[in-house]
């Protein structure tokens, strides 16, 4: 399906995939900096932001296919950089496995390669049902908000927290349920990591409570060509919580690519 997206900036293409249940506006802090030298393509994944929200399960593979369809519609056949945060990272990993020839670089931010445990998958199904019954994203937003940000963001940048809450609340219930169910059935990509040879930046907020730094370190070790950067004063939304450090890490990586 065709996705809503922004497409700004000069230079080599960098595609950035947002987390759940956010939208492409979570990359606003990258637009003026990374976007000064790179062409940033930031889609709204299906069901999120301004993209359509079909019924059904939103698998990571389906979402990866949506991104390929967008790139094809833009005539972008050459290898480019794809970065994703959390759920966007699951989609980026699906892309790296399914379309290795389309990538010249990969950025995995606040994400993981492993699948859900049976308990986590069950928790997602229960949450999907609560969201559908409430006909509102509120149950998932209430559950996620306390874990999304580090303490410094919560104390010093309440406007960022409020903005993200407002965007999460706008995600339609069937999209929240579709994405939760899709994440619950995502495959374990651990065995694929040694086969992903493209240069990779693994970035994680030092205080990420949802996908903790230890998991990122394990993932980076299994990737043949990865570097890892821990972003201080950041939780699960590192590029938004500490944009100066996150942008520096991204630019450093992007500028190093052949
Ligand atoms: C996200 O931020 O995209 C989600 O927390 C990912 C997840 O729930 O696994």
Coordinates of N, CA and C and ligand atoms in Angstrom, one line a residue:
X1 N 0.8 -1.2 0.0 CA 0.0 0.0 0.0 C 0.9 1.3 0.0
X2 N 0.4 2.3 -0.6 CA 1.2 3.6 -0.7 C 1.1 4.3 0.7
X3 N 2.3 4.7 1.1 CA 2.5 5.3 2.4 C 2.5 6.9 2.3
X4 N 2.1 7.6 3.3 CA 2.3 9.0 3.4 C 3.8 9.2 3.8
X5 N 4.4 10.2 3.3 CA 5.9 10.4 3.7 C 6.3 11.8 3.5
X6 N 7.4 12.2 4.1 CA 8.1 13.4 3.8 C 9.4 13.1 3.0
X7 N 9.8 14.0 2.2 CA 11.0 13.8 1.4 C 11.7 15.1 1.3
X8 N 12.8 15.3 2.1 CA 13.5 16.6 2.2 C 15.0 16.4 2.2
X9 N 15.6 17.4 1.6 CA 17.1 17.5 1.7 C 17.8 17.0 0.5
X10 N 19.1 17.4 0.4 CA 19.9 17.0 -0.8 C 20.7 15.7 -0.5
X11 N 21.4 15.2 -1.4 CA 22.4 14.2 -1.2 C 21.9 12.8 -1.1
X12 N 22.7 11.8 -0.7 CA 22.3 10.4 -0.7 C 21.1 10.2 0.2
X13 N 20.3 9.2 -0.2 CA 19.0 8.9 0.5 C 19.2 8.2 1.8
X14 N 18.5 8.6 2.8 CA 18.4 8.0 4.1 C 16.9 7.8 4.4
X15 N 16.4 6.6 4.6 CA 15.0 6.3 4.9 C 15.0 6.1 6.4
X16 N 14.1 6.8 7.1 CA 13.9 6.6 8.5 C 12.5 6.1 8.9
X17 N 12.5 5.0 9.6 CA 11.2 4.3 10.0 C 10.9 4.5 11.5
X18 N 9.8 5.1 11.8 CA 9.5 5.4 13.2 C 9.1 4.2 14.0
X19 N 8.9 4.5 15.3 CA 8.5 3.4 16.2 C 7.0 3.4 16.4
X20 N 6.5 2.5 17.2 CA 5.1 2.2 17.5 C 4.7 3.0 18.7
X21 N 3.5 3.5 18.8 CA 2.6 3.9 17.7 C 2.8 5.4 17.4
X22 N 3.9 5.7 16.8 CA 4.2 7.1 16.5 C 4.0 7.3 15.0
X23 N 4.7 8.3 14.5 CA 4.6 8.7 13.1 C 5.9 9.4 12.7
X24 N 5.9 9.8 11.4 CA 7.1 10.3 10.9 C 7.6 11.6 11.5
X25 N 6.7 12.3 12.3 CA 7.1 13.5 12.9 C 8.1 13.2 14.0
X26 N 8.3 12.0 14.4 CA 9.3 11.7 15.5 C 10.7 12.0 15.0
X27 N 10.9 12.2 13.7 CA 12.2 12.5 13.1 C 12.5 14.0 12.9
X28 N 11.6 14.8 13.6 CA 11.8 16.3 13.3 C 13.1 16.8 13.7
X29 N 13.7 16.2 14.7 CA 15.0 16.8 15.2 C 16.2 16.3 14.2
X30 N 15.9 15.5 13.3 CA 16.9 15.1 12.3 C 16.8 15.9 11.1
X31 N 15.7 16.6 10.9 CA 15.5 17.2 9.6 C 16.5 18.3 9.3
X32 N 16.8 19.2 10.2 CA 17.6 20.3 9.9 C 19.1 20.0 10.0
X33 N 19.4 18.9 10.6 CA 20.9 18.5 10.8 C 21.3 17.4 9.8
X34 N 20.8 16.2 10.0 CA 21.1 15.1 9.1 C 20.5 15.5 7.7
X35 N 19.3 16.1 7.7 CA 18.7 16.5 6.5 C 19.4 17.7 5.7
X36 N 20.4 18.2 6.4 CA 21.2 19.3 5.7 C 22.1 18.7 4.6
X37 N 22.5 17.4 4.8 CA 23.4 16.8 3.9 C 22.9 15.5 3.2
X38 N 21.8 15.0 3.8 CA 21.2 13.8 3.3 C 19.8 14.0 2.9
X39 N 19.3 13.3 1.9 CA 17.9 13.3 1.5 C 17.1 12.4 2.4
X40 N 16.3 12.9 3.3 CA 15.6 12.1 4.3 C 14.2 11.8 3.8
X41 N 14.0 10.5 3.7 CA 12.6 10.0 3.3 C 12.0 9.4 4.6
X42 N 11.0 10.0 5.1 CA 10.4 9.5 6.3 C 8.9 9.1 6.1
X43 N 8.7 7.8 5.9 CA 7.3 7.4 5.7 C 6.5 7.3 7.1
X44 N 5.2 7.4 7.0 CA 4.3 6.9 8.1 C 4.1 5.4 7.8
X45 N 4.5 4.5 8.6 CA 4.2 3.1 8.4 C 2.7 2.9 8.4
X46 N 2.3 1.8 7.8 CA 0.8 1.5 7.6 C 0.1 1.7 9.0
X47 N -1.1 2.4 8.9 CA -1.9 2.5 10.1 C -1.5 3.7 11.0
X48 N -0.3 4.3 10.7 CA 0.2 5.4 11.6 C 0.2 6.7 10.8
X49 N 0.2 7.8 11.6 CA 0.2 9.1 11.0 C -0.8 9.3 9.9
X50 N -0.4 9.7 8.7 CA -1.4 9.9 7.7 C -1.5 8.8 6.7
X51 N -0.9 7.6 7.0 CA -1.0 6.5 6.1 C -2.3 5.8 6.4
X52 N -2.9 5.1 5.4 CA -4.1 4.4 5.6 C -4.0 3.2 6.7
X53 N -5.1 2.9 7.3 CA -5.0 1.9 8.4 C -6.0 0.7 8.0
X54 N -5.4 -0.2 7.3 CA -6.3 -1.4 6.9 C -6.6 -2.2 8.1
X55 N -7.6 -3.1 8.0 CA -7.9 -4.1 9.0 C -6.8 -5.2 8.9
X56 N -6.6 -5.9 9.9 CA -5.7 -7.1 9.8 C -4.4 -6.9 10.6
X57 N -3.6 -8.0 10.5 CA -2.3 -8.0 11.2 C -1.2 -7.3 10.4
X58 N -0.5 -6.4 11.0 CA 0.5 -5.7 10.2 C 1.9 -6.4 10.5
X59 N 2.2 -7.3 9.6 CA 3.5 -8.0 9.9 C 4.6 -7.1 9.5
X60 N 5.8 -7.4 10.1 CA 7.0 -6.6 9.8 C 7.4 -6.7 8.3
X61 N 7.1 -7.9 7.7 CA 7.4 -8.1 6.3 C 6.4 -7.3 5.4
X62 N 5.2 -7.2 5.8 CA 4.2 -6.3 5.1 C 4.7 -4.9 5.1
X63 N 5.1 -4.5 6.3 CA 5.5 -3.1 6.4 C 6.8 -2.8 5.6
X64 N 7.7 -3.8 5.5 CA 8.9 -3.7 4.7 C 8.5 -3.6 3.2
X65 N 7.5 -4.4 2.8 CA 7.0 -4.3 1.4 C 6.5 -3.0 1.1
X66 N 5.7 -2.4 2.1 CA 5.2 -1.0 1.9 C 6.4 0.0 1.6
X67 N 7.4 -0.2 2.3 CA 8.6 0.7 2.2 C 9.2 0.5 0.8
X68 N 9.3 -0.7 0.4 CA 9.9 -1.0 -1.0 C 9.0 -0.4 -2.0
X69 N 7.7 -0.5 -1.8 CA 6.7 0.0 -2.8 C 6.9 1.6 -2.9
X70 N 7.1 2.2 -1.8 CA 7.3 3.6 -1.8 C 8.6 4.0 -2.5
X71 N 9.7 3.2 -2.2 CA 11.0 3.5 -2.9 C 10.8 3.3 -4.4
X72 N 10.1 2.2 -4.8 CA 9.9 2.0 -6.2 C 9.1 3.1 -6.8
X73 N 8.1 3.6 -6.1 CA 7.3 4.7 -6.7 C 8.1 6.0 -6.9
X74 N 9.2 6.1 -6.1 CA 10.0 7.3 -6.2 C 11.2 7.0 -7.2
X75 N 11.2 5.8 -7.8 CA 12.3 5.5 -8.7 C 13.6 5.3 -8.1
X76 N 13.6 4.9 -6.8 CA 14.9 4.8 -6.1 C 15.3 3.3 -6.1
X77 N 16.0 2.9 -7.1 CA 16.4 1.5 -7.3 C 17.8 1.3 -6.7
X78 N 18.6 2.4 -6.5 CA 20.0 2.2 -6.1 C 20.0 1.9 -4.6
X79 N 21.1 1.3 -4.1 CA 21.2 1.0 -2.7 C 21.2 2.3 -1.9
X80 N 20.5 2.3 -0.7 CA 20.4 3.4 0.1 C 20.5 3.0 1.6
X81 N 20.4 4.0 2.5 CA 20.5 3.7 3.9 C 19.1 3.7 4.5
X82 N 18.9 2.6 5.3 CA 17.6 2.5 6.0 C 17.9 2.5 7.5
X83 N 17.2 3.3 8.2 CA 17.3 3.3 9.6 C 15.9 3.2 10.2
X84 N 15.8 2.5 11.4 CA 14.5 2.3 12.0 C 14.7 2.3 13.5
X85 N 13.7 2.8 14.2 CA 13.7 2.8 15.6 C 12.6 1.9 16.1
X86 N 13.0 1.0 17.0 CA 12.2 0.0 17.7 C 11.3 -0.8 16.7
X87 N 10.0 -0.6 16.6 CA 9.3 -1.3 15.5 C 9.8 -1.0 14.1
X88 N 10.2 0.3 13.9 CA 10.8 0.6 12.7 C 12.1 -0.1 12.4
X89 N 12.8 -0.5 13.5 CA 14.0 -1.3 13.5 C 13.7 -2.7 13.1
X90 N 12.5 -3.2 13.6 CA 12.1 -4.6 13.2 C 11.9 -4.6 11.6
X91 N 11.3 -3.5 11.2 CA 11.0 -3.4 9.7 C 12.3 -3.3 8.9
X92 N 13.2 -2.5 9.5 CA 14.5 -2.3 8.8 C 15.2 -3.6 8.7
X93 N 15.1 -4.4 9.8 CA 15.8 -5.8 9.8 C 15.1 -6.7 8.7
X94 N 13.8 -6.6 8.6 CA 13.1 -7.4 7.6 C 13.6 -7.0 6.2
X95 N 13.7 -5.7 6.0 CA 14.2 -5.2 4.7 C 15.6 -5.7 4.4
X96 N 16.5 -5.7 5.5 CA 17.9 -6.1 5.3 C 18.0 -7.6 4.9
X97 N 17.0 -8.3 5.5 CA 17.1 -9.8 5.2 C 16.4 -10.1 3.8
X98 N 15.4 -9.4 3.5 CA 14.6 -9.6 2.2 C 15.2 -8.9 1.0
X99 N 15.8 -7.8 1.3 CA 16.3 -7.0 0.1 C 17.7 -6.5 0.4
X100 N 18.7 -7.4 0.6 CA 20.0 -6.9 1.0 C 20.6 -6.0 -0.1
X101 N 20.2 -6.2 -1.4 CA 20.8 -5.5 -2.5 C 20.3 -4.0 -2.5
X102 N 19.2 -3.7 -1.7 CA 18.7 -2.3 -1.7 C 19.4 -1.5 -0.7
X103 N 20.3 -2.1 0.1 CA 20.9 -1.3 1.2 C 22.4 -1.0 1.0
X104 N 22.8 0.2 1.4 CA 24.2 0.5 1.5 C 24.6 0.8 2.9
X105 N 23.6 0.9 3.8 CA 23.9 1.1 5.2 C 22.6 0.8 6.0
X106 N 22.7 0.5 7.3 CA 21.6 0.2 8.1 C 21.8 0.8 9.5
X107 N 20.7 1.4 10.0 CA 20.8 2.0 11.3 C 19.7 1.4 12.2
X108 N 20.1 0.7 13.2 CA 19.1 0.0 14.1 C 19.1 0.8 15.4
X109 N 18.0 1.4 15.7 CA 18.0 2.3 16.9 C 17.0 1.8 17.9
X110 N 17.4 1.7 19.2 CA 16.5 1.3 20.2 C 15.6 0.1 19.8
X111 N 16.2 -0.9 19.3 CA 15.5 -2.0 18.8 C 16.1 -3.4 19.2
X112 N 15.6 -4.5 18.7 CA 16.2 -5.8 19.0 C 16.0 -6.7 17.8
X113 N 16.8 -7.8 17.8 CA 16.6 -8.8 16.7 C 15.8 -10.0 17.2
X114 N 15.6 -10.1 18.5 CA 14.9 -11.3 19.0 C 13.4 -11.2 18.8
X115 N 12.7 -12.3 18.8 CA 11.2 -12.3 18.8 C 10.7 -12.1 20.2
X116 N 9.4 -11.9 20.2 CA 8.7 -11.9 21.5 C 8.7 -13.2 22.2
X117 N 8.8 -13.2 23.5 CA 8.6 -14.4 24.3 C 7.1 -14.7 24.2
X118 N 6.7 -15.9 24.6 CA 5.3 -16.3 24.5 C 4.5 -15.4 25.4
X119 N 5.1 -15.0 26.5 CA 4.4 -14.1 27.5 C 4.2 -12.7 26.9
X120 N 5.3 -12.2 26.3 CA 5.2 -10.9 25.7 C 4.1 -10.9 24.5
X121 N 4.1 -11.9 23.7 CA 3.1 -12.0 22.6 C 1.7 -12.0 23.2
X122 N 1.5 -12.8 24.3 CA 0.2 -12.9 24.9 C -0.2 -11.5 25.5
X123 N 0.8 -10.8 26.1 CA 0.5 -9.4 26.6 C 0.1 -8.5 25.4
X124 N 0.7 -8.6 24.3 CA 0.3 -7.8 23.1 C -1.1 -8.1 22.7
X125 N -1.4 -9.4 22.7 CA -2.8 -9.7 22.3 C -3.8 -9.2 23.2
X126 N -3.5 -9.2 24.5 CA -4.4 -8.7 25.5 C -4.5 -7.2 25.3
X127 N -3.4 -6.5 25.1 CA -3.4 -5.1 24.9 C -4.2 -4.7 23.6
X128 N -4.1 -5.5 22.5 CA -4.8 -5.3 21.3 C -6.3 -5.3 21.6
X129 N -6.7 -6.3 22.4 CA -8.1 -6.4 22.7 C -8.6 -5.3 23.6
X130 N -7.8 -4.8 24.5 CA -8.2 -3.7 25.3 C -8.4 -2.4 24.5
X131 N -7.4 -2.2 23.5 CA -7.5 -1.0 22.7 C -8.7 -1.1 21.8
X132 N -9.0 -2.3 21.3 CA -10.2 -2.4 20.4 C -11.5 -2.2 21.2
X133 N -11.5 -2.7 22.4 CA -12.7 -2.6 23.3 C -12.9 -1.1 23.7
X134 N -11.8 -0.5 24.0 CA -11.9 0.9 24.4 C -12.1 1.9 23.2
X135 N -11.9 1.3 22.0 CA -12.0 2.1 20.8 C -11.1 3.3 20.9
X136 N -9.9 3.1 21.5 CA -9.0 4.2 21.7 C -7.6 3.6 21.9
X137 N -6.5 4.4 21.5 CA -5.2 4.0 21.8 C -4.8 4.2 23.2
X138 N -5.7 4.8 24.0 CA -5.3 5.2 25.4 C -4.6 4.0 26.2
X139 N -5.2 2.8 26.2 CA -4.6 1.8 27.1 C -3.1 1.6 26.7
X140 N -2.7 1.6 25.5 CA -1.3 1.3 25.1 C -0.5 2.5 25.4
X141 N -1.0 3.7 25.2 CA -0.3 4.9 25.5 C 0.0 5.0 27.0
X142 N -1.0 4.8 27.8 CA -0.8 4.8 29.2 C 0.2 3.8 29.7
X143 N 0.3 2.6 29.0 CA 1.2 1.6 29.4 C 2.6 2.0 29.0
X144 N 2.7 2.6 27.8 CA 4.1 2.8 27.3 C 4.7 4.1 27.8
X145 N 3.9 5.1 28.0 CA 4.5 6.5 28.3 C 5.5 6.4 29.4
X146 N 5.2 5.8 30.6 CA 6.2 5.8 31.6 C 7.6 5.1 31.3
X147 N 7.5 4.3 30.3 CA 8.8 3.5 29.9 C 9.5 4.2 28.7
X148 N 8.9 5.1 28.0 CA 9.5 5.6 26.8 C 10.7 6.5 27.0
X149 N 10.6 7.3 28.0 CA 11.6 8.4 28.1 C 12.5 8.2 29.4
X150 N 13.7 8.8 29.3 CA 14.5 8.7 30.5 C 14.1 9.8 31.4
X151 N 14.6 9.8 32.6 CA 14.2 10.8 33.6 C 14.4 12.2 33.2
X152 N 15.6 12.4 32.6 CA 15.9 13.8 32.2 C 14.9 14.4 31.2
X153 N 14.5 13.5 30.3 CA 13.5 14.0 29.3 C 12.2 14.3 30.0
X154 N 11.8 13.4 30.9 CA 10.5 13.6 31.6 C 10.5 14.9 32.4
X155 N 11.7 15.1 33.1 CA 11.7 16.3 34.0 C 11.9 17.6 33.2
X156 N 12.8 17.6 32.2 CA 13.3 18.8 31.6 C 12.5 19.1 30.3
X157 N 11.9 18.1 29.6 CA 11.3 18.4 28.3 C 9.9 17.8 28.3
X158 N 9.0 18.3 29.2 CA 7.6 17.8 29.3 C 6.9 18.1 28.0
X159 N 7.3 19.1 27.2 CA 6.7 19.4 25.9 C 6.9 18.3 24.9
X160 N 8.1 17.7 24.9 CA 8.4 16.5 24.0 C 7.5 15.3 24.4
X161 N 7.4 15.1 25.7 CA 6.6 14.0 26.2 C 5.1 14.2 25.8
X162 N 4.6 15.4 26.0 CA 3.2 15.7 25.7 C 3.0 15.6 24.2
X163 N 3.9 16.0 23.4 CA 3.8 16.0 21.9 C 3.7 14.5 21.4
X164 N 4.5 13.7 22.0 CA 4.5 12.3 21.6 C 3.2 11.6 22.0
X165 N 2.8 11.9 23.3 CA 1.6 11.3 23.8 C 0.4 11.7 22.8
X166 N 0.4 12.9 22.4 CA -0.7 13.4 21.6 C -0.7 12.6 20.2
X167 N 0.5 12.4 19.7 CA 0.6 11.7 18.4 C 0.2 10.2 18.6
X168 N 0.6 9.6 19.7 CA 0.3 8.2 19.9 C -1.2 8.0 20.0
X169 N -1.8 9.0 20.7 CA -3.3 8.9 20.9 C -4.0 9.0 19.6
X170 N -3.4 9.6 18.6 CA -4.1 9.7 17.3 C -4.1 8.4 16.5
X171 N -3.3 7.4 16.9 CA -3.2 6.2 16.1 C -4.6 5.4 16.2
X172 N -5.2 5.1 15.1 CA -6.5 4.4 15.2 C -6.4 3.1 15.9
X173 N -7.4 2.7 16.7 CA -7.3 1.4 17.4 C -7.0 0.2 16.6
X174 N -7.6 0.1 15.3 CA -7.3 -1.1 14.5 C -5.9 -1.1 14.1
X175 N -5.2 0.1 13.9 CA -3.8 0.1 13.6 C -3.0 -0.3 14.8
X176 N -3.3 0.2 16.0 CA -2.6 -0.2 17.2 C -2.7 -1.8 17.3
X177 N -3.9 -2.3 17.1 CA -4.1 -3.8 17.3 C -3.3 -4.5 16.1
X178 N -3.4 -4.0 14.9 CA -2.7 -4.6 13.8 C -1.2 -4.6 14.0
X179 N -0.6 -3.5 14.5 CA 0.8 -3.5 14.8 C 1.2 -4.4 15.9
X180 N 0.4 -4.3 17.0 CA 0.7 -5.2 18.2 C 0.8 -6.7 17.7
X181 N -0.2 -7.1 16.9 CA -0.3 -8.5 16.5 C 0.8 -8.8 15.5
X182 N 1.2 -7.8 14.7 CA 2.3 -8.0 13.8 C 3.6 -8.2 14.5
X183 N 3.8 -7.4 15.6 CA 5.1 -7.5 16.3 C 5.1 -8.8 17.1
X184 N 3.9 -9.3 17.5 CA 3.9 -10.5 18.3 C 4.3 -11.7 17.5
X185 N 4.1 -11.6 16.2 CA 4.4 -12.8 15.3 C 5.7 -12.6 14.5
X186 N 6.4 -11.5 14.9 CA 7.7 -11.3 14.1 C 8.7 -12.4 14.4
X187 N 9.5 -12.7 13.4 CA 10.4 -13.8 13.6 C 11.6 -13.4 14.3
X188 N 12.3 -14.4 14.9 CA 13.6 -14.1 15.6 C 14.6 -13.9 14.5
X189 N 15.2 -12.8 14.4 CA 16.2 -12.5 13.3 C 17.6 -12.7 13.8
X190 N 17.8 -13.3 15.0 CA 19.2 -13.5 15.5 C 20.1 -14.2 14.5
X191 N 19.5 -15.3 14.0 CA 20.3 -16.2 13.1 C 20.7 -15.5 11.8
X192 N 19.9 -14.4 11.4 CA 20.2 -13.7 10.2 C 21.3 -12.7 10.4
X193 N 21.5 -12.2 11.6 CA 22.5 -11.1 11.8 C 23.8 -11.4 11.2
X194 N 24.4 -12.5 11.3 CA 25.8 -12.7 10.7 C 25.8 -12.6 9.2
X195 N 24.6 -12.7 8.6 CA 24.6 -12.6 7.1 C 24.3 -11.2 6.6
X196 N 24.1 -10.3 7.6 CA 23.8 -8.9 7.2 C 25.2 -8.1 7.2
X197 N 25.8 -8.0 6.0 CA 27.1 -7.5 5.8 C 27.2 -6.0 5.6
X198 N 26.1 -5.4 5.4 CA 26.1 -4.0 5.2 C 26.6 -3.2 6.4
X199 N 27.3 -2.1 6.3 CA 27.7 -1.4 7.5 C 26.5 -0.9 8.3
X200 N 26.6 -1.1 9.6 CA 25.4 -0.9 10.5 C 25.8 -0.1 11.7
X201 N 24.9 0.9 11.9 CA 25.0 1.7 13.2 C 24.0 1.1 14.1
X202 N 24.4 0.7 15.3 CA 23.4 0.3 16.3 C 23.5 1.4 17.3
X203 N 22.3 2.0 17.6 CA 22.3 3.2 18.5 C 21.2 2.8 19.6
X204 N 21.6 3.2 20.8 CA 20.6 2.9 21.9 C 20.7 4.0 23.0
X205 N 19.6 4.4 23.5 CA 19.6 5.3 24.6 C 20.1 4.6 25.8
X206 N 21.0 5.2 26.5 CA 21.7 4.6 27.7 C 20.7 4.1 28.7
X207 N 19.5 4.8 28.7 CA 18.5 4.5 29.7 C 17.3 3.9 29.1
X208 N 17.5 3.2 28.0 CA 16.3 2.6 27.3 C 15.8 1.5 28.1
X209 N 14.5 1.6 28.6 CA 13.9 0.6 29.4 C 13.2 -0.5 28.6
X210 N 12.9 -0.2 27.3 CA 12.1 -1.1 26.5 C 13.0 -2.1 25.7
X211 N 14.0 -1.5 25.1 CA 15.1 -2.4 24.5 C 16.4 -2.0 25.1
X212 N 16.8 -2.5 26.2 CA 17.9 -2.1 26.9 C 19.3 -2.2 26.2
X213 N 20.3 -1.4 26.6 CA 21.6 -1.4 25.9 C 22.2 -2.8 25.8
X214 N 22.0 -3.6 26.8 CA 22.6 -4.9 26.7 C 22.2 -5.7 25.5
X215 N 20.9 -5.6 25.1 CA 20.4 -6.3 23.9 C 21.1 -5.7 22.6
X216 N 21.2 -4.4 22.7 CA 21.9 -3.7 21.5 C 23.3 -4.2 21.3
X217 N 24.0 -4.3 22.5 CA 25.4 -4.8 22.4 C 25.5 -6.2 21.8
X218 N 24.6 -7.1 22.3 CA 24.5 -8.4 21.8 C 24.3 -8.4 20.3
X219 N 23.3 -7.6 19.8 CA 23.0 -7.5 18.4 C 24.2 -7.0 17.6
X220 N 24.9 -6.0 18.1 CA 26.0 -5.4 17.4 C 27.1 -6.4 17.3
X221 N 27.3 -7.2 18.3 CA 28.4 -8.2 18.3 C 28.1 -9.3 17.2
X222 N 26.8 -9.5 17.0 CA 26.5 -10.6 16.0 C 26.5 -10.1 14.6
X223 N 26.5 -8.8 14.4 CA 26.5 -8.2 13.0 C 28.0 -8.0 12.6
X224 N 28.3 -8.5 11.4 CA 29.7 -8.5 10.9 C 30.3 -7.1 10.8
X225 N 29.5 -6.1 10.5 CA 30.1 -4.8 10.2 C 29.3 -3.7 11.0
X226 N 29.2 -3.8 12.3 CA 28.5 -2.9 13.1 C 29.3 -2.1 14.1
X227 N 28.9 -0.9 14.3 CA 29.4 -0.1 15.4 C 28.3 0.2 16.3
X228 N 28.5 0.4 17.6 CA 27.4 0.7 18.5 C 27.7 2.0 19.2
X229 N 26.7 2.8 19.4 CA 26.8 4.1 20.1 C 25.7 4.2 21.1
X230 N 26.1 4.4 22.4 CA 25.1 4.6 23.4 C 24.9 6.1 23.6
X231 N 23.6 6.5 23.6 CA 23.3 7.9 23.7 C 23.0 8.3 25.1
X232 N 23.8 9.2 25.7 CA 23.5 9.5 27.1 C 22.2 10.3 27.2
X233 N 21.7 10.4 28.4 CA 20.4 11.2 28.7 C 19.3 10.9 27.6
X234 N 19.1 9.6 27.4 CA 18.1 9.2 26.5 C 17.5 7.8 26.9
X235 N 16.2 7.7 26.7 CA 15.6 6.4 26.9 C 15.3 5.7 25.6
X236 N 14.1 5.3 25.3 CA 13.7 4.5 24.2 C 13.7 5.3 22.9
X237 N 13.6 6.7 23.0 CA 13.5 7.5 21.8 C 14.7 8.4 21.7
X238 N 15.9 7.7 21.6 CA 17.1 8.4 21.7 C 17.2 9.6 20.6
X239 N 16.8 9.4 19.4 CA 17.0 10.5 18.4 C 16.2 11.8 18.8
X240 N 15.2 11.6 19.6 CA 14.3 12.7 20.0 C 14.7 13.2 21.3
X241 N 15.2 12.4 22.2 CA 15.5 12.8 23.5 C 16.9 13.5 23.6
X242 N 17.8 13.1 22.8 CA 19.1 13.7 22.8 C 19.6 13.9 21.4
X243 N 18.9 14.8 20.6 CA 19.1 14.9 19.2 C 20.6 15.3 18.9
X244 N 21.2 16.0 19.7 CA 22.6 16.5 19.4 C 23.5 15.2 19.3
X245 N 23.4 14.4 20.3 CA 24.3 13.2 20.3 C 23.9 12.2 19.3
X246 N 22.6 12.0 19.1 CA 22.1 11.1 18.1 C 22.4 11.5 16.7
X247 N 22.2 12.8 16.4 CA 22.6 13.3 15.1 C 24.1 13.2 14.8
X248 N 24.9 13.5 15.8 CA 26.3 13.4 15.6 C 26.7 11.9 15.3
X249 N 26.1 11.0 16.0 CA 26.3 9.5 15.7 C 25.9 9.2 14.3
X250 N 24.7 9.6 13.9 CA 24.2 9.3 12.6 C 25.1 9.9 11.5
X251 N 25.5 11.2 11.7 CA 26.3 11.8 10.6 C 27.6 11.2 10.5
X252 N 28.2 10.9 11.7 CA 29.5 10.2 11.7 C 29.5 8.9 10.9
X253 N 28.4 8.1 11.2 CA 28.2 6.9 10.5 C 28.0 7.1 9.0
X254 N 27.0 8.0 8.7 CA 26.6 8.2 7.3 C 27.8 8.7 6.5
X255 N 28.6 9.7 7.1 CA 29.7 10.3 6.4 C 30.8 9.2 6.1
X256 N 30.8 8.1 6.9 CA 31.9 7.1 6.8 C 31.6 6.1 5.7
X257 N 30.3 6.1 5.2 CA 30.0 5.1 4.2 C 30.7 5.3 2.9
X258 N 31.1 4.2 2.2 CA 31.8 4.4 0.9 C 30.8 4.9 -0.1
Ligands
LIG1 C1 8.3 0.7 19.6 O1 8.7 1.6 20.3 O2 8.2 0.7 18.4 C2 7.7 -0.5 20.4 O3 8.0 -0.3 21.8 C3 8.3 -1.8 20.0 C4 7.9 -2.9 20.8 O4 6.8 -2.8 21.5 O5 8.5 -4.0 20.7

